[in-house]
PDB file of C-alpha atoms in Angstrom:
ATOM      1  CA  MET A   4      26.647 -61.996  24.245  1.00 49.00           C
ATOM      2  CA  ALA A   5      23.323 -60.800  24.253  1.00 53.00           C
ATOM      3  CA  ARG A   6      24.316 -57.442  25.702  1.00 57.00           C
ATOM      4  CA  ILE A   7      27.069 -56.947  22.778  1.00 52.00           C
ATOM      5  CA  LEU A   8      24.457 -58.002  20.410  1.00 45.00           C
ATOM      6  CA  VAL A   9      21.892 -55.323  21.690  1.00 46.00           C
ATOM      7  CA  LEU A  10      24.474 -52.602  21.790  1.00 44.00           C
ATOM      8  CA  LEU A  11      25.649 -53.353  17.986  1.00 44.00           C
ATOM      9  CA  LEU A  12      21.990 -53.250  17.169  1.00 44.00           C
ATOM     10  CA  SER A  13      21.282 -49.921  18.987  1.00 51.00           C
ATOM     11  CA  ALA A  14      24.473 -48.425  17.282  1.00 46.00           C
ATOM     12  CA  VAL A  15      23.313 -49.474  13.762  1.00 44.00           C
ATOM     13  CA  LEU A  16      19.918 -48.113  14.482  1.00 45.00           C
ATOM     14  CA  ALA A  17      21.178 -44.655  15.852  1.00 48.00           C
ATOM     15  CA  LEU A  18      23.636 -44.427  13.082  1.00 44.00           C
ATOM     16  CA  GLY A  19      20.965 -45.455  10.475  1.00 48.00           C
ATOM     17  CA  ALA A  20      18.733 -42.424  11.976  1.00 48.00           C
ATOM     18  CA  CYS A  21      21.593 -39.969  11.364  1.00 49.00           C
ATOM     19  CA  ALA A  22      22.073 -40.862   7.552  1.00 44.00           C
ATOM     20  CA  ALA A  23      20.582 -38.215   5.285  1.00 45.00           C
ATOM     21  CA  PRO A  24      17.245 -38.674   3.678  1.00 45.00           C
ATOM     22  CA  PRO A  25      17.453 -39.548  -0.053  1.00 48.00           C
ATOM     23  CA  PRO A  26      16.958 -36.446  -2.226  1.00 50.00           C
ATOM     24  CA  GLN A  27      13.349 -35.975  -3.083  1.00 56.00           C
ATOM     25  CA  GLN A  28      12.311 -36.050  -6.546  1.00 60.00           C
ATOM     26  CA  PRO A  29      10.469 -32.647  -7.577  1.00 60.00           C
ATOM     27  CA  THR A  30       6.702 -33.437  -8.581  1.00 68.00           C
ATOM     28  CA  LEU A  31       6.254 -33.136 -12.195  1.00 75.00           C
ATOM     29  CA  GLY A  32       3.403 -31.376 -14.075  1.00 72.00           C
ATOM     30  CA  ALA A  33       1.887 -32.702 -17.241  1.00 81.00           C
ATOM     31  CA  ASP A  34       4.486 -31.049 -19.290  1.00 83.00           C
ATOM     32  CA  GLY A  35       7.217 -33.125 -17.575  1.00 80.00           C
ATOM     33  CA  LYS A  36       8.426 -29.690 -15.858  1.00 73.00           C
ATOM     34  CA  PRO A  37       8.567 -29.341 -12.274  1.00 71.00           C
ATOM     35  CA  LEU A  38       5.700 -27.810 -10.495  1.00 68.00           C
ATOM     36  CA  PRO A  39       6.424 -24.861  -8.283  1.00 63.00           C
ATOM     37  CA  LYS A  40       6.813 -24.947  -4.733  1.00 69.00           C
ATOM     38  CA  LEU A  41       3.727 -23.643  -2.794  1.00 73.00           C
ATOM     39  CA  TYR A  42       4.833 -20.448  -1.069  1.00 78.00           C
ATOM     40  CA  ARG A  43       3.071 -20.057   2.082  1.00 80.00           C
ATOM     41  CA  ILE A  44       2.919 -16.762   4.060  1.00 83.00           C
ATOM     42  CA  ARG A  45       2.563 -16.957   7.931  1.00 82.00           C
ATOM     43  CA  ALA A  46       0.416 -14.407   9.800  1.00 82.00           C
ATOM     44  CA  GLY A  47       3.437 -13.081  11.231  1.00 85.00           C
ATOM     45  CA  ASP A  48       5.449 -12.328   8.131  1.00 88.00           C
ATOM     46  CA  SER A  49       3.333  -9.064   6.885  1.00 88.00           C
ATOM     47  CA  SER A  50       5.978  -6.495   8.038  1.00 88.00           C
ATOM     48  CA  ARG A  51       8.839  -8.556   6.888  1.00 94.00           C
ATOM     49  CA  ILE A  52       7.288  -9.104   3.362  1.00 96.00           C
ATOM     50  CA  GLN A  53       6.131  -5.279   3.046  1.00 96.00           C
ATOM     51  CA  PHE A  54       9.655  -3.904   4.110  1.00 96.00           C
ATOM     52  CA  ARG A  55      11.350  -6.619   1.780  1.00 96.00           C
ATOM     53  CA  MET A  56       9.439  -5.489  -1.091  1.00 98.00           C
ATOM     54  CA  LEU A  57      10.102  -1.774  -0.228  1.00 98.00           C
ATOM     55  CA  ASP A  58      13.701  -2.491   0.071  1.00 98.00           C
ATOM     56  CA  SER A  59      13.849  -4.139  -3.296  1.00 98.00           C
ATOM     57  CA  VAL A  60      11.683  -1.447  -5.127  1.00 98.00           C
ATOM     58  CA  ASN A  61      14.007   1.333  -3.695  1.00 98.00           C
ATOM     59  CA  ALA A  62      16.940  -0.642  -4.646  1.00 98.00           C
ATOM     60  CA  LEU A  63      15.624  -0.695  -8.407  1.00 98.00           C
ATOM     61  CA  ARG A  64      14.352   3.050  -8.233  1.00 98.00           C
ATOM     62  CA  GLU A  65      18.030   3.920  -6.944  1.00 98.00           C
ATOM     63  CA  ALA A  66      19.725   2.033  -9.580  1.00 98.00           C
ATOM     64  CA  ALA A  67      17.489   3.784 -12.085  1.00 98.00           C
ATOM     65  CA  GLY A  68      18.228   7.237 -10.673  1.00 98.00           C
ATOM     66  CA  GLN A  69      14.874   7.621  -9.003  1.00 98.00           C
ATOM     67  CA  PRO A  70      14.038   8.877  -5.506  1.00 98.00           C
ATOM     68  CA  ALA A  71      13.132   6.255  -2.974  1.00 98.00           C
ATOM     69  CA  VAL A  72       9.616   5.647  -1.915  1.00 98.00           C
ATOM     70  CA  GLN A  73       8.237   5.117   1.578  1.00 98.00           C
ATOM     71  CA  LEU A  74       5.313   2.706   2.721  1.00 98.00           C
ATOM     72  CA  ASN A  75       2.094   4.422   3.253  1.00 98.00           C
ATOM     73  CA  ALA A  76      -0.533   3.049   5.465  1.00 97.00           C
ATOM     74  CA  GLN A  77      -3.499   4.442   3.683  1.00 98.00           C
ATOM     75  CA  LEU A  78      -1.975   2.970   0.405  1.00 98.00           C
ATOM     76  CA  ASN A  79      -1.383  -0.225   2.092  1.00 98.00           C
ATOM     77  CA  ALA A  80      -5.071  -0.202   2.919  1.00 98.00           C
ATOM     78  CA  ALA A  81      -6.311   0.558  -0.769  1.00 98.00           C
ATOM     79  CA  ALA A  82      -3.864  -2.267  -1.793  1.00 98.00           C
ATOM     80  CA  ALA A  83      -5.331  -4.532   0.773  1.00 97.00           C
ATOM     81  CA  THR A  84      -8.804  -3.913   0.002  1.00 97.00           C
ATOM     82  CA  HIS A  85      -8.189  -4.612  -3.920  1.00 98.00           C
ATOM     83  CA  SER A  86      -6.257  -8.009  -3.214  1.00 98.00           C
ATOM     84  CA  ARG A  87      -9.466  -9.138  -1.308  1.00 97.00           C
ATOM     85  CA  ASP A  88     -11.699  -7.888  -3.764  1.00 97.00           C
ATOM     86  CA  MET A  89      -9.742  -9.564  -6.735  1.00 97.00           C
ATOM     87  CA  SER A  90      -9.978 -12.921  -4.919  1.00 97.00           C
ATOM     88  CA  VAL A  91     -13.697 -12.534  -4.492  1.00 96.00           C
ATOM     89  CA  GLN A  92     -13.974 -11.690  -8.175  1.00 94.00           C
ATOM     90  CA  ASN A  93     -11.729 -14.471  -9.145  1.00 92.00           C
ATOM     91  CA  ARG A  94      -9.894 -12.296 -11.627  1.00 88.00           C
ATOM     92  CA  PRO A  95      -6.895  -9.974 -11.763  1.00 93.00           C
ATOM     93  CA  TRP A  96      -8.157  -6.666 -13.025  1.00 91.00           C
ATOM     94  CA  HIS A  97      -7.832  -3.164 -11.894  1.00 94.00           C
ATOM     95  CA  PHE A  98     -11.737  -2.613 -11.282  1.00 91.00           C
ATOM     96  CA  GLY A  99     -13.369  -3.287  -7.980  1.00 92.00           C
ATOM     97  CA  SER A 100     -16.387  -5.600  -7.960  1.00 89.00           C
ATOM     98  CA  ASP A 101     -18.499  -2.302  -7.136  1.00 93.00           C
ATOM     99  CA  GLY A 102     -16.975  -0.491 -10.319  1.00 93.00           C
ATOM    100  CA  SER A 103     -14.227   1.177  -8.338  1.00 95.00           C
ATOM    101  CA  SER A 104     -10.938   2.188  -9.843  1.00 97.00           C
ATOM    102  CA  PRO A 105      -7.549   2.649  -8.410  1.00 97.00           C
ATOM    103  CA  ILE A 106      -8.197   6.158  -8.001  1.00 97.00           C
ATOM    104  CA  ASP A 107     -11.580   5.760  -6.245  1.00 97.00           C
ATOM    105  CA  ARG A 108      -9.803   3.230  -3.845  1.00 97.00           C
ATOM    106  CA  VAL A 109      -6.889   5.636  -2.984  1.00 98.00           C
ATOM    107  CA  ARG A 110      -9.739   8.256  -2.390  1.00 98.00           C
ATOM    108  CA  ARG A 111     -11.514   6.172  -0.196  1.00 97.00           C
ATOM    109  CA  VAL A 112      -8.873   5.513   2.247  1.00 97.00           C
ATOM    110  CA  GLY A 113      -8.028   9.035   2.526  1.00 98.00           C
ATOM    111  CA  TYR A 114      -4.814   9.490   0.599  1.00 98.00           C
ATOM    112  CA  ALA A 115      -3.878  13.117   0.155  1.00 96.00           C
ATOM    113  CA  GLY A 116      -1.721  12.474  -2.904  1.00 97.00           C
ATOM    114  CA  ASN A 117      -2.318  11.432  -6.299  1.00 98.00           C
ATOM    115  CA  LEU A 118      -2.390   8.002  -7.687  1.00 98.00           C
ATOM    116  CA  VAL A 119       0.738   7.096  -9.813  1.00 98.00           C
ATOM    117  CA  GLY A 120      -0.332   3.777 -10.725  1.00 98.00           C
ATOM    118  CA  GLU A 121      -1.262   0.200  -9.732  1.00 98.00           C
ATOM    119  CA  ASN A 122       0.514  -3.289 -10.377  1.00 98.00           C
ATOM    120  CA  ILE A 123      -1.348  -6.378  -9.648  1.00 98.00           C
ATOM    121  CA  SER A 124      -0.700 -10.056  -9.680  1.00 97.00           C
ATOM    122  CA  GLU A 125      -2.426 -13.512  -9.486  1.00 95.00           C
ATOM    123  CA  THR A 126       0.191 -15.948  -8.750  1.00 92.00           C
ATOM    124  CA  TYR A 127       1.682 -18.726  -6.397  1.00 90.00           C
ATOM    125  CA  GLU A 128       4.985 -16.961  -6.513  1.00 92.00           C
ATOM    126  CA  THR A 129       6.794 -15.133  -3.634  1.00 94.00           C
ATOM    127  CA  GLU A 130       6.752 -11.130  -3.708  1.00 95.00           C
ATOM    128  CA  LEU A 131      10.236 -10.859  -5.184  1.00 96.00           C
ATOM    129  CA  GLU A 132       9.284 -13.263  -8.128  1.00 95.00           C
ATOM    130  CA  THR A 133       6.304 -11.022  -8.737  1.00 97.00           C
ATOM    131  CA  LEU A 134       8.479  -7.943  -8.564  1.00 98.00           C
ATOM    132  CA  ALA A 135      10.649  -9.459 -11.023  1.00 97.00           C
ATOM    133  CA  ALA A 136       7.823 -10.207 -13.312  1.00 97.00           C
ATOM    134  CA  TRP A 137       6.484  -6.711 -13.159  1.00 98.00           C
ATOM    135  CA  MET A 138      10.172  -5.544 -14.030  1.00 98.00           C
ATOM    136  CA  ASP A 139       9.796  -7.630 -17.165  1.00 98.00           C
ATOM    137  CA  GLN A 140       6.797  -5.693 -18.522  1.00 98.00           C
ATOM    138  CA  GLN A 141       7.167  -1.889 -19.726  1.00 98.00           C
ATOM    139  CA  ASN A 142       3.901  -0.916 -18.321  1.00 97.00           C
ATOM    140  CA  THR A 143       4.271  -2.312 -14.678  1.00 98.00           C
ATOM    141  CA  ARG A 144       7.921  -1.246 -14.739  1.00 98.00           C
ATOM    142  CA  ASN A 145       6.902   2.368 -15.557  1.00 98.00           C
ATOM    143  CA  VAL A 146       4.771   2.296 -12.276  1.00 98.00           C
ATOM    144  CA  ILE A 147       7.580   0.981 -10.152  1.00 98.00           C
ATOM    145  CA  LEU A 148      10.227   3.338 -11.467  1.00 98.00           C
ATOM    146  CA  SER A 149       8.060   6.386 -11.936  1.00 98.00           C
ATOM    147  CA  PRO A 150       9.759   9.702 -11.060  1.00 98.00           C
ATOM    148  CA  ASP A 151       6.576  10.992  -9.662  1.00 98.00           C
ATOM    149  CA  ALA A 152       6.213   8.292  -7.103  1.00 98.00           C
ATOM    150  CA  ARG A 153       6.929   9.274  -3.496  1.00 98.00           C
ATOM    151  CA  ASN A 154       4.790   6.646  -1.526  1.00 98.00           C
ATOM    152  CA  MET A 155       4.060   2.908  -1.960  1.00 98.00           C
ATOM    153  CA  GLY A 156       1.188   0.628  -0.734  1.00 98.00           C
ATOM    154  CA  PHE A 157       1.746  -3.034  -0.732  1.00 98.00           C
ATOM    155  CA  SER A 158      -0.552  -6.027   0.100  1.00 97.00           C
ATOM    156  CA  TRP A 159      -1.846  -9.283  -0.855  1.00 96.00           C
ATOM    157  CA  LEU A 160      -4.551 -11.837   0.050  1.00 96.00           C
ATOM    158  CA  GLN A 161      -3.454 -15.546   0.075  1.00 96.00           C
ATOM    159  CA  GLU A 162      -6.159 -18.169  -0.676  1.00 96.00           C
ATOM    160  CA  ASP A 163      -6.345 -21.534   1.194  1.00 93.00           C
ATOM    161  CA  ASN A 164      -5.185 -22.985  -1.928  1.00 92.00           C
ATOM    162  CA  GLY A 165      -2.041 -20.846  -2.171  1.00 93.00           C
ATOM    163  CA  LYS A 166      -2.986 -18.567  -4.731  1.00 95.00           C
ATOM    164  CA  ILE A 167      -1.763 -15.046  -4.022  1.00 96.00           C
ATOM    165  CA  TRP A 168      -3.324 -11.932  -5.363  1.00 97.00           C
ATOM    166  CA  TRP A 169      -0.533  -9.213  -4.844  1.00 97.00           C
ATOM    167  CA  THR A 170      -1.432  -5.260  -5.335  1.00 98.00           C
ATOM    168  CA  MET A 171       1.226  -2.512  -5.483  1.00 98.00           C
ATOM    169  CA  VAL A 172      -0.216   0.982  -5.361  1.00 98.00           C
ATOM    170  CA  MET A 173       2.194   3.831  -5.957  1.00 98.00           C
ATOM    171  CA  GLY A 174       1.332   7.399  -5.177  1.00 98.00           C
ATOM    172  CA  ASN A 175       3.035  11.068  -4.917  1.00 97.00           C
TER     173      ASN A 175
END
C-alpha cells in the first residue's frame, strides 16, 4: 500500500512538473502600457546583426530601385567609434566629443570614398526596429535609400543598463 501511495505521489509530481507555467503578465509602466522587453546583444552576435541589417537595407533599396550596398570595414570602424562616443557624451548627436563631424570620422579611418550620410539612434530596440524608425523619418530614410550610396558601416554600443547607441554610415 505504501509503495502504491509513493508511486502515485511520484506520478502526480512528475505530471505537475510537465504542466505549462501560467502566462506571465507584462510589466506595466506608469502610463499603464507594457514596458518594452530588454534586447540584449551577446558578444558573438556582431556579424549576425551587421549582416541582418545589410540584408534588410538592401531589400529596402531594391524595392526603391536603388543598387545594393556592401559592408565596409572602415565605415564599420567609424560607426563603432561614434557609437562609443555618443555613449560617453550621453546624447545622440552627429558631433564627436572632440568636435569631429561624420566627414572627419570617415576620413580618420582612411575611407577613400565620400560620406553620403549618417543615421544615429539611442534606444532599447533591436536593429530592425531601429531601421523601421529610420525609415519613418524622411531625412534618415534619404540616407538609407540614397542613390549615391555603395558602402555601409553599421555598429553600436550597448551599455550595461541595456541602452543601445546605433550608428549607420553610408558612403560612395
